[in-house]
Amino acid sequence: MGGLAGHMSHLYGDNGLKFSELISIVKRVASGDLVYNEKADGQNIHVTMDTNRNVYFARNKTDYNMMGRSADRIQSDYEGKGFQTQAEIFGDGCRAIESVLKSLSEEKMNLVFNDPRMPKAYINCEIIHINH
């Protein structure tokens, strides 16, 4: 997970991993004996919703501290920087997420986003776009 969620752990970043354990992992990969889950890589985004059902997205801590950006704002920010692919991915993806969240019942919306013990609740999402 990148951006707001922090760094994703990798083998080379595990300072407690012994060389013998690394060799064991490599051997198990080579022989097909390692059970694993494949991660489809997408674009990481976090989402929240206020009591008026406005949906906000955060890509980093700056977005989080500002309560996030709208789907249109994220898309236009990427377009303004010349990143057309990211503009399409985030624009379409954020609008799809927004549509689902706005369809939540009042009870579910309050349960997820308006718990007074968690005033800044965000959901971590991965956008995997059909064209990219």
CSV table of N, CA, C and O in Angstrom, one decimal:
chain,number,residue,atom,x,y,z
A,1,MET,N,0.8,-1.2,0.0
A,1,MET,CA,0.0,0.0,0.0
A,1,MET,C,0.9,1.2,0.0
A,1,MET,O,1.8,1.3,0.8
A,2,GLY,N,0.5,2.2,-0.8
A,2,GLY,CA,1.3,3.4,-0.9
A,2,GLY,C,0.6,4.6,-0.4
A,2,GLY,O,-0.6,4.5,0.0
A,3,GLY,N,1.2,5.7,-0.6
A,3,GLY,CA,0.5,7.0,-0.3
A,3,GLY,C,0.0,7.0,1.2
A,3,GLY,O,0.8,6.8,2.1
A,4,LEU,N,-1.3,7.2,1.4
A,4,LEU,CA,-1.8,7.4,2.7
A,4,LEU,C,-1.6,6.2,3.6
A,4,LEU,O,-1.4,6.3,4.8
A,5,ALA,N,-1.7,5.0,3.0
A,5,ALA,CA,-1.6,3.7,3.8
A,5,ALA,C,-0.2,3.4,4.3
A,5,ALA,O,-0.1,2.7,5.2
A,6,GLY,N,0.7,4.0,3.6
A,6,GLY,CA,2.1,3.6,4.0
A,6,GLY,C,2.8,2.7,3.1
A,6,GLY,O,2.3,2.4,2.0
A,7,HIS,N,3.8,2.1,3.5
A,7,HIS,CA,4.7,1.2,2.6
A,7,HIS,C,4.2,-0.2,2.7
A,7,HIS,O,3.9,-0.7,3.8
A,8,MET,N,4.2,-0.9,1.6
A,8,MET,CA,3.9,-2.3,1.5
A,8,MET,C,5.2,-3.1,1.9
A,8,MET,O,6.3,-2.8,1.4
A,9,SER,N,5.1,-4.1,2.7
A,9,SER,CA,6.3,-4.9,3.1
A,9,SER,C,6.8,-5.7,1.9
A,9,SER,O,6.0,-6.3,1.2
A,10,HIS,N,8.1,-5.8,1.8
A,10,HIS,CA,8.7,-6.6,0.8
A,10,HIS,C,9.8,-7.5,1.5
A,10,HIS,O,10.3,-7.1,2.5
A,11,LEU,N,10.2,-8.6,0.9
A,11,LEU,CA,11.3,-9.4,1.5
A,11,LEU,C,12.5,-8.6,1.7
A,11,LEU,O,13.1,-8.8,2.8
A,12,TYR,N,12.9,-7.8,0.8
A,12,TYR,CA,14.2,-7.1,0.9
A,12,TYR,C,14.1,-6.0,2.0
A,12,TYR,O,15.2,-5.5,2.4
A,13,GLY,N,12.9,-5.7,2.5
A,13,GLY,CA,12.8,-4.7,3.5
A,13,GLY,C,12.7,-5.3,4.9
A,13,GLY,O,12.6,-4.6,5.9
A,14,ASP,N,12.7,-6.6,5.0
A,14,ASP,CA,12.5,-7.3,6.3
A,14,ASP,C,13.9,-7.5,6.9
A,14,ASP,O,14.6,-8.5,6.6
A,15,ASN,N,14.3,-6.7,7.8
A,15,ASN,CA,15.6,-6.8,8.4
A,15,ASN,C,15.8,-8.0,9.3
A,15,ASN,O,16.9,-8.3,9.7
A,16,GLY,N,14.7,-8.6,9.7
A,16,GLY,CA,14.7,-9.8,10.6
A,16,GLY,C,14.8,-11.1,9.8
A,16,GLY,O,14.9,-12.1,10.4
A,17,LEU,N,14.7,-11.0,8.5
A,17,LEU,CA,14.7,-12.2,7.7
A,17,LEU,C,16.1,-12.8,7.6
A,17,LEU,O,17.1,-12.1,7.2
A,18,LYS,N,16.3,-14.0,8.0
A,18,LYS,CA,17.6,-14.7,7.9
A,18,LYS,C,17.9,-15.1,6.5
A,18,LYS,O,16.9,-15.4,5.7
A,19,PHE,N,19.1,-15.2,6.1
A,19,PHE,CA,19.5,-15.6,4.8
A,19,PHE,C,19.0,-17.0,4.5
A,19,PHE,O,18.5,-17.3,3.4
A,20,SER,N,19.0,-17.9,5.4
A,20,SER,CA,18.6,-19.2,5.2
A,20,SER,C,17.1,-19.3,4.9
A,20,SER,O,16.6,-20.1,4.2
A,21,GLU,N,16.3,-18.3,5.6
A,21,GLU,CA,14.9,-18.2,5.3
A,21,GLU,C,14.6,-17.7,3.9
A,21,GLU,O,13.7,-18.2,3.2
A,22,LEU,N,15.4,-16.8,3.4
A,22,LEU,CA,15.3,-16.3,2.1
A,22,LEU,C,15.6,-17.4,1.0
A,22,LEU,O,14.9,-17.5,0.1
A,23,ILE,N,16.7,-18.2,1.3
A,23,ILE,CA,17.0,-19.3,0.4
A,23,ILE,C,15.9,-20.3,0.4
A,23,ILE,O,15.5,-20.8,-0.7
A,24,SER,N,15.2,-20.6,1.5
A,24,SER,CA,14.1,-21.5,1.6
A,24,SER,C,12.9,-21.0,0.7
A,24,SER,O,12.3,-21.7,0.0
A,25,ILE,N,12.7,-19.7,0.8
A,25,ILE,CA,11.6,-19.1,0.0
A,25,ILE,C,11.8,-19.2,-1.4
A,25,ILE,O,11.0,-19.7,-2.2
A,26,VAL,N,13.1,-18.9,-1.9
A,26,VAL,CA,13.4,-19.0,-3.3
A,26,VAL,C,13.3,-20.5,-3.8
A,26,VAL,O,12.8,-20.7,-4.9
A,27,LYS,N,13.8,-21.4,-3.0
A,27,LYS,CA,13.7,-22.8,-3.4
A,27,LYS,C,12.2,-23.3,-3.5
A,27,LYS,O,11.9,-24.0,-4.4
A,28,ARG,N,11.4,-22.8,-2.6
A,28,ARG,CA,10.0,-23.2,-2.6
A,28,ARG,C,9.3,-22.6,-3.8
A,28,ARG,O,8.4,-23.2,-4.4
A,29,VAL,N,9.7,-21.3,-4.2
A,29,VAL,CA,9.1,-20.7,-5.4
A,29,VAL,C,9.5,-21.5,-6.6
A,29,VAL,O,8.7,-21.8,-7.5
A,30,ALA,N,10.8,-21.8,-6.7
A,30,ALA,CA,11.4,-22.5,-7.9
A,30,ALA,C,10.7,-23.9,-8.0
A,30,ALA,O,10.5,-24.4,-9.2
A,31,SER,N,10.4,-24.6,-6.9
A,31,SER,CA,9.9,-25.9,-7.0
A,31,SER,C,8.3,-25.9,-7.1
A,31,SER,O,7.7,-27.0,-7.3
A,32,GLY,N,7.7,-24.8,-6.9
A,32,GLY,CA,6.2,-24.7,-7.0
A,32,GLY,C,5.6,-25.1,-5.7
A,32,GLY,O,4.4,-25.3,-5.6
A,33,ASP,N,6.4,-25.2,-4.6
A,33,ASP,CA,5.8,-25.6,-3.3
A,33,ASP,C,5.4,-24.5,-2.4
A,33,ASP,O,5.0,-24.7,-1.3
A,34,LEU,N,5.5,-23.2,-2.9
A,34,LEU,CA,5.1,-22.1,-2.0
A,34,LEU,C,3.6,-21.7,-2.3
A,34,LEU,O,3.2,-21.5,-3.4
A,35,VAL,N,2.8,-21.7,-1.3
A,35,VAL,CA,1.4,-21.3,-1.4
A,35,VAL,C,1.4,-19.8,-1.2
A,35,VAL,O,2.0,-19.2,-0.3
A,36,TYR,N,0.8,-19.1,-2.2
A,36,TYR,CA,0.8,-17.7,-2.1
A,36,TYR,C,-0.5,-17.1,-2.7
A,36,TYR,O,-1.3,-17.9,-3.3
A,37,ASN,N,-0.8,-15.9,-2.5
A,37,ASN,CA,-1.9,-15.1,-3.1
A,37,ASN,C,-1.3,-14.1,-4.0
A,37,ASN,O,-0.4,-13.3,-3.6
A,38,GLU,N,-1.8,-14.1,-5.3
A,38,GLU,CA,-1.2,-13.1,-6.2
A,38,GLU,C,-2.0,-11.8,-6.0
A,38,GLU,O,-3.2,-11.8,-5.9
A,39,LYS,N,-1.3,-10.7,-6.1
A,39,LYS,CA,-1.9,-9.4,-5.9
A,39,LYS,C,-2.0,-8.8,-7.3
A,39,LYS,O,-1.0,-8.6,-8.0
A,40,ALA,N,-3.2,-8.5,-7.7
A,40,ALA,CA,-3.4,-7.7,-8.9
A,40,ALA,C,-3.1,-6.2,-8.6
A,40,ALA,O,-3.7,-5.7,-7.6
A,41,ASP,N,-2.2,-5.6,-9.2
A,41,ASP,CA,-1.8,-4.3,-8.9
A,41,ASP,C,-2.8,-3.3,-9.4
A,41,ASP,O,-3.2,-3.3,-10.6
A,42,GLY,N,-3.2,-2.4,-8.6
A,42,GLY,CA,-4.1,-1.3,-9.0
A,42,GLY,C,-3.6,0.0,-8.5
A,42,GLY,O,-2.5,0.2,-8.1
A,43,GLN,N,-4.5,1.0,-8.6
A,43,GLN,CA,-4.2,2.3,-8.1
A,43,GLN,C,-4.8,2.5,-6.7
A,43,GLN,O,-6.0,2.4,-6.6
A,44,ASN,N,-4.0,2.8,-5.7
A,44,ASN,CA,-4.5,2.9,-4.4
A,44,ASN,C,-5.2,4.2,-4.1
A,44,ASN,O,-4.7,5.3,-4.6
A,45,ILE,N,-6.3,4.2,-3.4
A,45,ILE,CA,-7.1,5.4,-3.1
A,45,ILE,C,-7.8,5.1,-1.8
A,45,ILE,O,-8.2,4.0,-1.5
A,46,HIS,N,-8.0,6.2,-1.0
A,46,HIS,CA,-8.8,6.1,0.2
A,46,HIS,C,-10.0,7.0,0.1
A,46,HIS,O,-10.0,8.0,-0.6
A,47,VAL,N,-11.1,6.5,0.7
A,47,VAL,CA,-12.4,7.3,0.5
A,47,VAL,C,-13.1,7.5,1.8
A,47,VAL,O,-13.0,6.6,2.7
A,48,THR,N,-13.8,8.6,2.0
A,48,THR,CA,-14.6,8.9,3.1
A,48,THR,C,-15.8,9.6,2.6
A,48,THR,O,-15.9,10.1,1.5
A,49,MET,N,-16.8,9.7,3.5
A,49,MET,CA,-18.1,10.4,3.2
A,49,MET,C,-18.5,11.2,4.4
A,49,MET,O,-18.4,10.7,5.5
A,50,ASP,N,-19.0,12.4,4.2
A,50,ASP,CA,-19.4,13.3,5.3
A,50,ASP,C,-20.9,13.0,5.5
A,50,ASP,O,-21.6,12.3,4.8
A,51,THR,N,-21.5,13.7,6.5
A,51,THR,CA,-22.9,13.5,6.9
A,51,THR,C,-23.8,14.0,5.8
A,51,THR,O,-25.0,13.6,5.8
A,52,ASN,N,-23.4,14.8,4.9
A,52,ASN,CA,-24.2,15.3,3.8
A,52,ASN,C,-24.1,14.4,2.5
A,52,ASN,O,-24.5,14.7,1.5
A,53,ARG,N,-23.4,13.2,2.7
A,53,ARG,CA,-23.1,12.3,1.7
A,53,ARG,C,-22.2,12.8,0.5
A,53,ARG,O,-22.3,12.3,-0.6
A,54,ASN,N,-21.4,13.7,0.9
A,54,ASN,CA,-20.3,14.2,-0.1
A,54,ASN,C,-19.2,13.2,0.1
A,54,ASN,O,-18.8,12.8,1.2
A,55,VAL,N,-18.7,12.7,-1.0
A,55,VAL,CA,-17.6,11.7,-1.0
A,55,VAL,C,-16.3,12.4,-1.3
A,55,VAL,O,-16.2,13.2,-2.2
A,56,TYR,N,-15.3,12.0,-0.5
A,56,TYR,CA,-13.9,12.6,-0.7
A,56,TYR,C,-12.9,11.5,-0.8
A,56,TYR,O,-13.0,10.5,-0.1
A,57,PHE,N,-11.9,11.7,-1.6
A,57,PHE,CA,-10.8,10.7,-1.9
A,57,PHE,C,-9.5,11.3,-1.4
A,57,PHE,O,-9.2,12.5,-1.6
A,58,ALA,N,-8.7,10.4,-0.9
A,58,ALA,CA,-7.3,10.8,-0.5
A,58,ALA,C,-6.3,9.9,-1.1
A,58,ALA,O,-6.4,8.7,-1.0
A,59,ARG,N,-5.2,10.5,-1.7
A,59,ARG,CA,-4.1,9.7,-2.2
A,59,ARG,C,-2.9,9.8,-1.3
A,59,ARG,O,-2.0,9.0,-1.4
A,60,ASN,N,-2.9,10.8,-0.4
A,60,ASN,CA,-1.7,11.0,0.4
A,60,ASN,C,-2.2,11.7,1.7
A,60,ASN,O,-3.3,12.1,1.9
A,61,LYS,N,-1.2,12.0,2.6
A,61,LYS,CA,-1.5,12.7,3.9
A,61,LYS,C,-2.0,14.1,3.7
A,61,LYS,O,-2.8,14.6,4.4
A,62,THR,N,-1.6,14.8,2.6
A,62,THR,CA,-2.0,16.1,2.4
A,62,THR,C,-3.5,16.1,2.1
A,62,THR,O,-4.3,16.9,2.6
A,63,ASP,N,-4.0,15.2,1.2
A,63,ASP,CA,-5.4,15.0,0.9
A,63,ASP,C,-6.1,14.7,2.2
A,63,ASP,O,-7.2,15.3,2.5
A,64,TYR,N,-5.6,13.8,3.0
A,64,TYR,CA,-6.3,13.4,4.2
A,64,TYR,C,-6.4,14.5,5.2
A,64,TYR,O,-7.5,14.7,5.7
A,65,ASN,N,-5.4,15.3,5.3
A,65,ASN,CA,-5.5,16.5,6.2
A,65,ASN,C,-6.5,17.6,5.7
A,65,ASN,O,-7.0,18.3,6.5
A,66,MET,N,-6.7,17.6,4.4
A,66,MET,CA,-7.7,18.6,3.8
A,66,MET,C,-9.1,17.9,3.6
A,66,MET,O,-9.9,18.5,3.0
A,67,MET,N,-9.3,16.7,4.2
A,67,MET,CA,-10.6,16.0,4.1
A,67,MET,C,-10.7,15.3,2.7
A,67,MET,O,-11.7,14.7,2.4
A,68,GLY,N,-9.8,15.4,1.8
A,68,GLY,CA,-9.8,14.7,0.6
A,68,GLY,C,-10.2,15.6,-0.6
A,68,GLY,O,-10.5,16.8,-0.4
A,69,ARG,N,-10.3,15.0,-1.8
A,69,ARG,CA,-10.7,15.7,-3.0
A,69,ARG,C,-11.9,14.9,-3.6
A,69,ARG,O,-12.1,13.7,-3.4
A,70,SER,N,-12.7,15.6,-4.4
A,70,SER,CA,-13.8,15.0,-5.1
A,70,SER,C,-13.2,14.2,-6.3
A,70,SER,O,-12.1,14.4,-6.7
A,71,ALA,N,-14.0,13.3,-6.9
A,71,ALA,CA,-13.6,12.5,-8.0
A,71,ALA,C,-13.2,13.4,-9.2
A,71,ALA,O,-12.2,13.2,-9.8
A,72,ASP,N,-14.1,14.5,-9.4
A,72,ASP,CA,-13.8,15.4,-10.5
A,72,ASP,C,-12.5,16.2,-10.3
A,72,ASP,O,-11.7,16.4,-11.2
A,73,ARG,N,-12.2,16.5,-9.0
A,73,ARG,CA,-11.0,17.3,-8.7
A,73,ARG,C,-9.8,16.4,-8.9
A,73,ARG,O,-8.8,16.9,-9.5
A,74,ILE,N,-9.8,15.1,-8.5
A,74,ILE,CA,-8.7,14.2,-8.7
A,74,ILE,C,-8.4,14.1,-10.2
A,74,ILE,O,-7.3,14.2,-10.7
A,75,GLN,N,-9.5,13.9,-11.0
A,75,GLN,CA,-9.3,13.7,-12.4
A,75,GLN,C,-8.7,15.0,-13.0
A,75,GLN,O,-7.8,14.9,-13.8
A,76,SER,N,-9.3,16.1,-12.7
A,76,SER,CA,-8.7,17.3,-13.3
A,76,SER,C,-7.3,17.6,-12.8
A,76,SER,O,-6.5,18.2,-13.6
A,77,ASP,N,-7.0,17.3,-11.6
A,77,ASP,CA,-5.6,17.5,-11.2
A,77,ASP,C,-4.6,16.6,-12.0
A,77,ASP,O,-3.5,17.1,-12.4
A,78,TYR,N,-5.0,15.4,-12.3
A,78,TYR,CA,-4.1,14.5,-13.1
A,78,TYR,C,-4.1,15.0,-14.6
A,78,TYR,O,-3.0,15.0,-15.2
A,79,GLU,N,-5.2,15.5,-15.1
A,79,GLU,CA,-5.2,16.0,-16.4
A,79,GLU,C,-4.3,17.3,-16.5
A,79,GLU,O,-3.6,17.5,-17.5
A,80,GLY,N,-4.4,18.1,-15.5
A,80,GLY,CA,-3.6,19.3,-15.5
A,80,GLY,C,-2.1,19.1,-15.5
A,80,GLY,O,-1.3,19.9,-15.9
A,81,LYS,N,-1.7,17.9,-15.0
A,81,LYS,CA,-0.3,17.5,-15.0
A,81,LYS,C,0.1,16.7,-16.2
A,81,LYS,O,1.2,16.3,-16.4
A,82,GLY,N,-0.9,16.5,-17.1
A,82,GLY,CA,-0.6,15.7,-18.4
A,82,GLY,C,-0.6,14.2,-18.2
A,82,GLY,O,-0.2,13.5,-19.1
A,83,PHE,N,-1.2,13.7,-17.1
A,83,PHE,CA,-1.3,12.3,-16.8
A,83,PHE,C,-2.7,11.8,-17.2
A,83,PHE,O,-3.5,11.5,-16.4
A,84,GLN,N,-2.9,11.6,-18.5
A,84,GLN,CA,-4.2,11.2,-19.1
A,84,GLN,C,-4.6,9.8,-18.6
A,84,GLN,O,-5.8,9.6,-18.3
A,85,THR,N,-3.7,8.9,-18.5
A,85,THR,CA,-4.1,7.5,-18.1
A,85,THR,C,-4.5,7.5,-16.6
A,85,THR,O,-5.6,7.0,-16.3
A,86,GLN,N,-3.8,8.2,-15.7
A,86,GLN,CA,-4.2,8.3,-14.3
A,86,GLN,C,-5.5,9.1,-14.2
A,86,GLN,O,-6.3,8.8,-13.4
A,87,ALA,N,-5.7,10.1,-15.0
A,87,ALA,CA,-6.9,10.9,-15.0
A,87,ALA,C,-8.1,10.0,-15.3
A,87,ALA,O,-9.2,10.0,-14.6
A,88,GLU,N,-8.0,9.1,-16.3
A,88,GLU,CA,-9.0,8.2,-16.6
A,88,GLU,C,-9.3,7.1,-15.5
A,88,GLU,O,-10.4,6.9,-15.1
A,89,ILE,N,-8.2,6.6,-15.0
A,89,ILE,CA,-8.3,5.5,-14.0
A,89,ILE,C,-9.0,6.1,-12.8
A,89,ILE,O,-9.9,5.5,-12.2
A,90,PHE,N,-8.5,7.2,-12.3
A,90,PHE,CA,-9.0,7.8,-11.0
A,90,PHE,C,-10.4,8.4,-11.2
A,90,PHE,O,-11.2,8.3,-10.4
A,91,GLY,N,-10.6,9.0,-12.4
A,91,GLY,CA,-11.9,9.6,-12.6
A,91,GLY,C,-13.0,8.6,-12.7
A,91,GLY,O,-14.0,8.6,-11.9
A,92,ASP,N,-12.8,7.5,-13.5
A,92,ASP,CA,-13.8,6.5,-13.6
A,92,ASP,C,-13.9,5.7,-12.3
A,92,ASP,O,-15.0,5.4,-11.8
A,93,GLY,N,-12.8,5.3,-11.7
A,93,GLY,CA,-12.8,4.5,-10.5
A,93,GLY,C,-13.4,5.2,-9.3
A,93,GLY,O,-14.2,4.7,-8.6
A,94,CYS,N,-13.1,6.5,-9.1
A,94,CYS,CA,-13.6,7.2,-8.0
A,94,CYS,C,-15.1,7.5,-8.2
A,94,CYS,O,-15.9,7.4,-7.2
A,95,ARG,N,-15.6,7.7,-9.4
A,95,ARG,CA,-17.0,7.9,-9.6
A,95,ARG,C,-17.8,6.6,-9.4
A,95,ARG,O,-18.9,6.6,-8.9
A,96,ALA,N,-17.2,5.4,-9.7
A,96,ALA,CA,-17.8,4.1,-9.4
A,96,ALA,C,-17.9,3.9,-7.9
A,96,ALA,O,-18.9,3.5,-7.4
A,97,ILE,N,-16.8,4.2,-7.2
A,97,ILE,CA,-16.8,4.0,-5.7
A,97,ILE,C,-17.9,5.0,-5.1
A,97,ILE,O,-18.7,4.6,-4.3
A,98,GLU,N,-17.9,6.2,-5.6
A,98,GLU,CA,-18.8,7.2,-5.1
A,98,GLU,C,-20.3,6.8,-5.3
A,98,GLU,O,-21.1,6.9,-4.4
A,99,SER,N,-20.6,6.2,-6.5
A,99,SER,CA,-21.9,5.7,-6.8
A,99,SER,C,-22.4,4.6,-5.8
A,99,SER,O,-23.5,4.7,-5.3
A,100,VAL,N,-21.5,3.7,-5.5
A,100,VAL,CA,-21.8,2.7,-4.5
A,100,VAL,C,-22.0,3.3,-3.1
A,100,VAL,O,-23.0,2.9,-2.4
A,101,LEU,N,-21.1,4.1,-2.7
A,101,LEU,CA,-21.3,4.7,-1.4
A,101,LEU,C,-22.5,5.5,-1.2
A,101,LEU,O,-23.2,5.5,-0.2
A,102,LYS,N,-22.9,6.3,-2.2
A,102,LYS,CA,-24.1,7.1,-2.1
A,102,LYS,C,-25.4,6.2,-2.1
A,102,LYS,O,-26.4,6.7,-1.7
A,103,SER,N,-25.3,5.0,-2.5
A,103,SER,CA,-26.4,4.1,-2.5
A,103,SER,C,-26.6,3.4,-1.1
A,103,SER,O,-27.6,2.7,-0.9
A,104,LEU,N,-25.7,3.6,-0.2
A,104,LEU,CA,-25.8,3.0,1.1
A,104,LEU,C,-27.0,3.5,1.9
A,104,LEU,O,-27.3,4.7,1.7
A,105,SER,N,-27.6,2.6,2.7
A,105,SER,CA,-28.6,3.1,3.5
A,105,SER,C,-28.1,4.1,4.6
A,105,SER,O,-26.9,4.1,4.8
A,106,GLU,N,-28.9,4.9,5.1
A,106,GLU,CA,-28.5,5.8,6.1
A,106,GLU,C,-27.8,5.1,7.3
A,106,GLU,O,-26.8,5.6,7.8
A,107,GLU,N,-28.4,4.0,7.7
A,107,GLU,CA,-27.9,3.2,8.8
A,107,GLU,C,-26.4,2.7,8.5
A,107,GLU,O,-25.5,2.9,9.4
A,108,LYS,N,-26.2,2.2,7.3
A,108,LYS,CA,-24.9,1.7,7.0
A,108,LYS,C,-23.9,2.8,6.8
A,108,LYS,O,-22.7,2.8,7.2
A,109,MET,N,-24.3,3.9,6.2
A,109,MET,CA,-23.5,5.1,6.0
A,109,MET,C,-23.0,5.6,7.4
A,109,MET,O,-21.8,5.9,7.6
A,110,ASN,N,-23.9,5.7,8.3
A,110,ASN,CA,-23.6,6.2,9.7
A,110,ASN,C,-22.7,5.2,10.4
A,110,ASN,O,-21.8,5.6,11.1
A,111,LEU,N,-22.9,3.9,10.2
A,111,LEU,CA,-22.1,2.9,10.9
A,111,LEU,C,-20.6,3.0,10.5
A,111,LEU,O,-19.7,2.9,11.3
A,112,VAL,N,-20.4,3.2,9.2
A,112,VAL,CA,-19.1,3.2,8.6
A,112,VAL,C,-18.4,4.6,8.8
A,112,VAL,O,-17.3,4.6,9.2
A,113,PHE,N,-19.1,5.6,8.4
A,113,PHE,CA,-18.4,6.9,8.4
A,113,PHE,C,-18.7,7.9,9.5
A,113,PHE,O,-18.1,9.0,9.6
A,114,ASN,N,-19.7,7.7,10.3
A,114,ASN,CA,-20.1,8.7,11.3
A,114,ASN,C,-20.0,8.1,12.7
A,114,ASN,O,-20.8,8.5,13.6
A,115,ASP,N,-19.1,7.3,13.0
A,115,ASP,CA,-18.9,6.8,14.3
A,115,ASP,C,-18.1,7.8,15.1
A,115,ASP,O,-17.0,8.2,14.7
A,116,PRO,N,-18.6,8.4,16.2
A,116,PRO,CA,-17.9,9.5,16.9
A,116,PRO,C,-16.6,9.0,17.5
A,116,PRO,O,-15.7,9.9,17.7
A,117,ARG,N,-16.4,7.7,17.6
A,117,ARG,CA,-15.1,7.3,18.1
A,117,ARG,C,-14.0,7.3,17.0
A,117,ARG,O,-12.8,7.1,17.3
A,118,MET,N,-14.4,7.4,15.7
A,118,MET,CA,-13.5,7.4,14.6
A,118,MET,C,-13.9,8.6,13.7
A,118,MET,O,-14.5,8.4,12.7
A,119,PRO,N,-13.5,9.8,14.1
A,119,PRO,CA,-14.0,11.0,13.3
A,119,PRO,C,-13.5,11.1,11.9
A,119,PRO,O,-14.1,11.8,11.1
A,120,LYS,N,-12.4,10.4,11.6
A,120,LYS,CA,-11.8,10.5,10.2
A,120,LYS,C,-11.7,9.1,9.6
A,120,LYS,O,-10.6,8.6,9.4
A,121,ALA,N,-12.8,8.4,9.4
A,121,ALA,CA,-12.8,7.0,8.9
A,121,ALA,C,-12.6,7.1,7.4
A,121,ALA,O,-13.4,7.8,6.7
A,122,TYR,N,-11.7,6.3,6.9
A,122,TYR,CA,-11.5,6.2,5.4
A,122,TYR,C,-11.5,4.7,5.1
A,122,TYR,O,-11.0,3.9,5.9
A,123,ILE,N,-11.9,4.3,3.9
A,123,ILE,CA,-11.8,3.0,3.4
A,123,ILE,C,-10.7,3.0,2.4
A,123,ILE,O,-10.6,3.8,1.5
A,124,ASN,N,-9.8,2.0,2.5
A,124,ASN,CA,-8.7,1.8,1.6
A,124,ASN,C,-9.2,1.0,0.4
A,124,ASN,O,-9.8,-0.1,0.5
A,125,CYS,N,-9.0,1.5,-0.8
A,125,CYS,CA,-9.5,0.8,-2.1
A,125,CYS,C,-8.3,0.7,-3.1
A,125,CYS,O,-7.4,1.4,-3.0
A,126,GLU,N,-8.5,-0.3,-4.0
A,126,GLU,CA,-7.6,-0.4,-5.1
A,126,GLU,C,-8.5,-0.3,-6.4
A,126,GLU,O,-9.5,-1.0,-6.5
A,127,ILE,N,-8.1,0.6,-7.3
A,127,ILE,CA,-8.9,0.7,-8.5
A,127,ILE,C,-8.1,0.0,-9.6
A,127,ILE,O,-6.9,0.2,-9.8
A,128,ILE,N,-8.8,-1.0,-10.2
A,128,ILE,CA,-8.2,-1.7,-11.3
A,128,ILE,C,-9.1,-1.4,-12.5
A,128,ILE,O,-10.3,-1.8,-12.6
A,129,HIS,N,-8.6,-0.7,-13.5
A,129,HIS,CA,-9.4,-0.2,-14.6
A,129,HIS,C,-9.3,-1.1,-15.8
A,129,HIS,O,-8.3,-1.7,-16.1
A,130,ILE,N,-10.4,-1.4,-16.4
A,130,ILE,CA,-10.5,-2.3,-17.5
A,130,ILE,C,-9.6,-2.0,-18.7
A,130,ILE,O,-9.1,-2.9,-19.3
A,131,ASN,N,-9.4,-0.7,-18.9
A,131,ASN,CA,-8.5,-0.3,-20.0
A,131,ASN,C,-7.0,-0.2,-19.7
A,131,ASN,O,-6.2,0.0,-20.6
A,132,HIS,N,-6.7,-0.4,-18.4
A,132,HIS,CA,-5.3,-0.2,-18.0
A,132,HIS,C,-4.9,-1.3,-17.1
A,132,HIS,O,-4.4,-1.2,-16.1
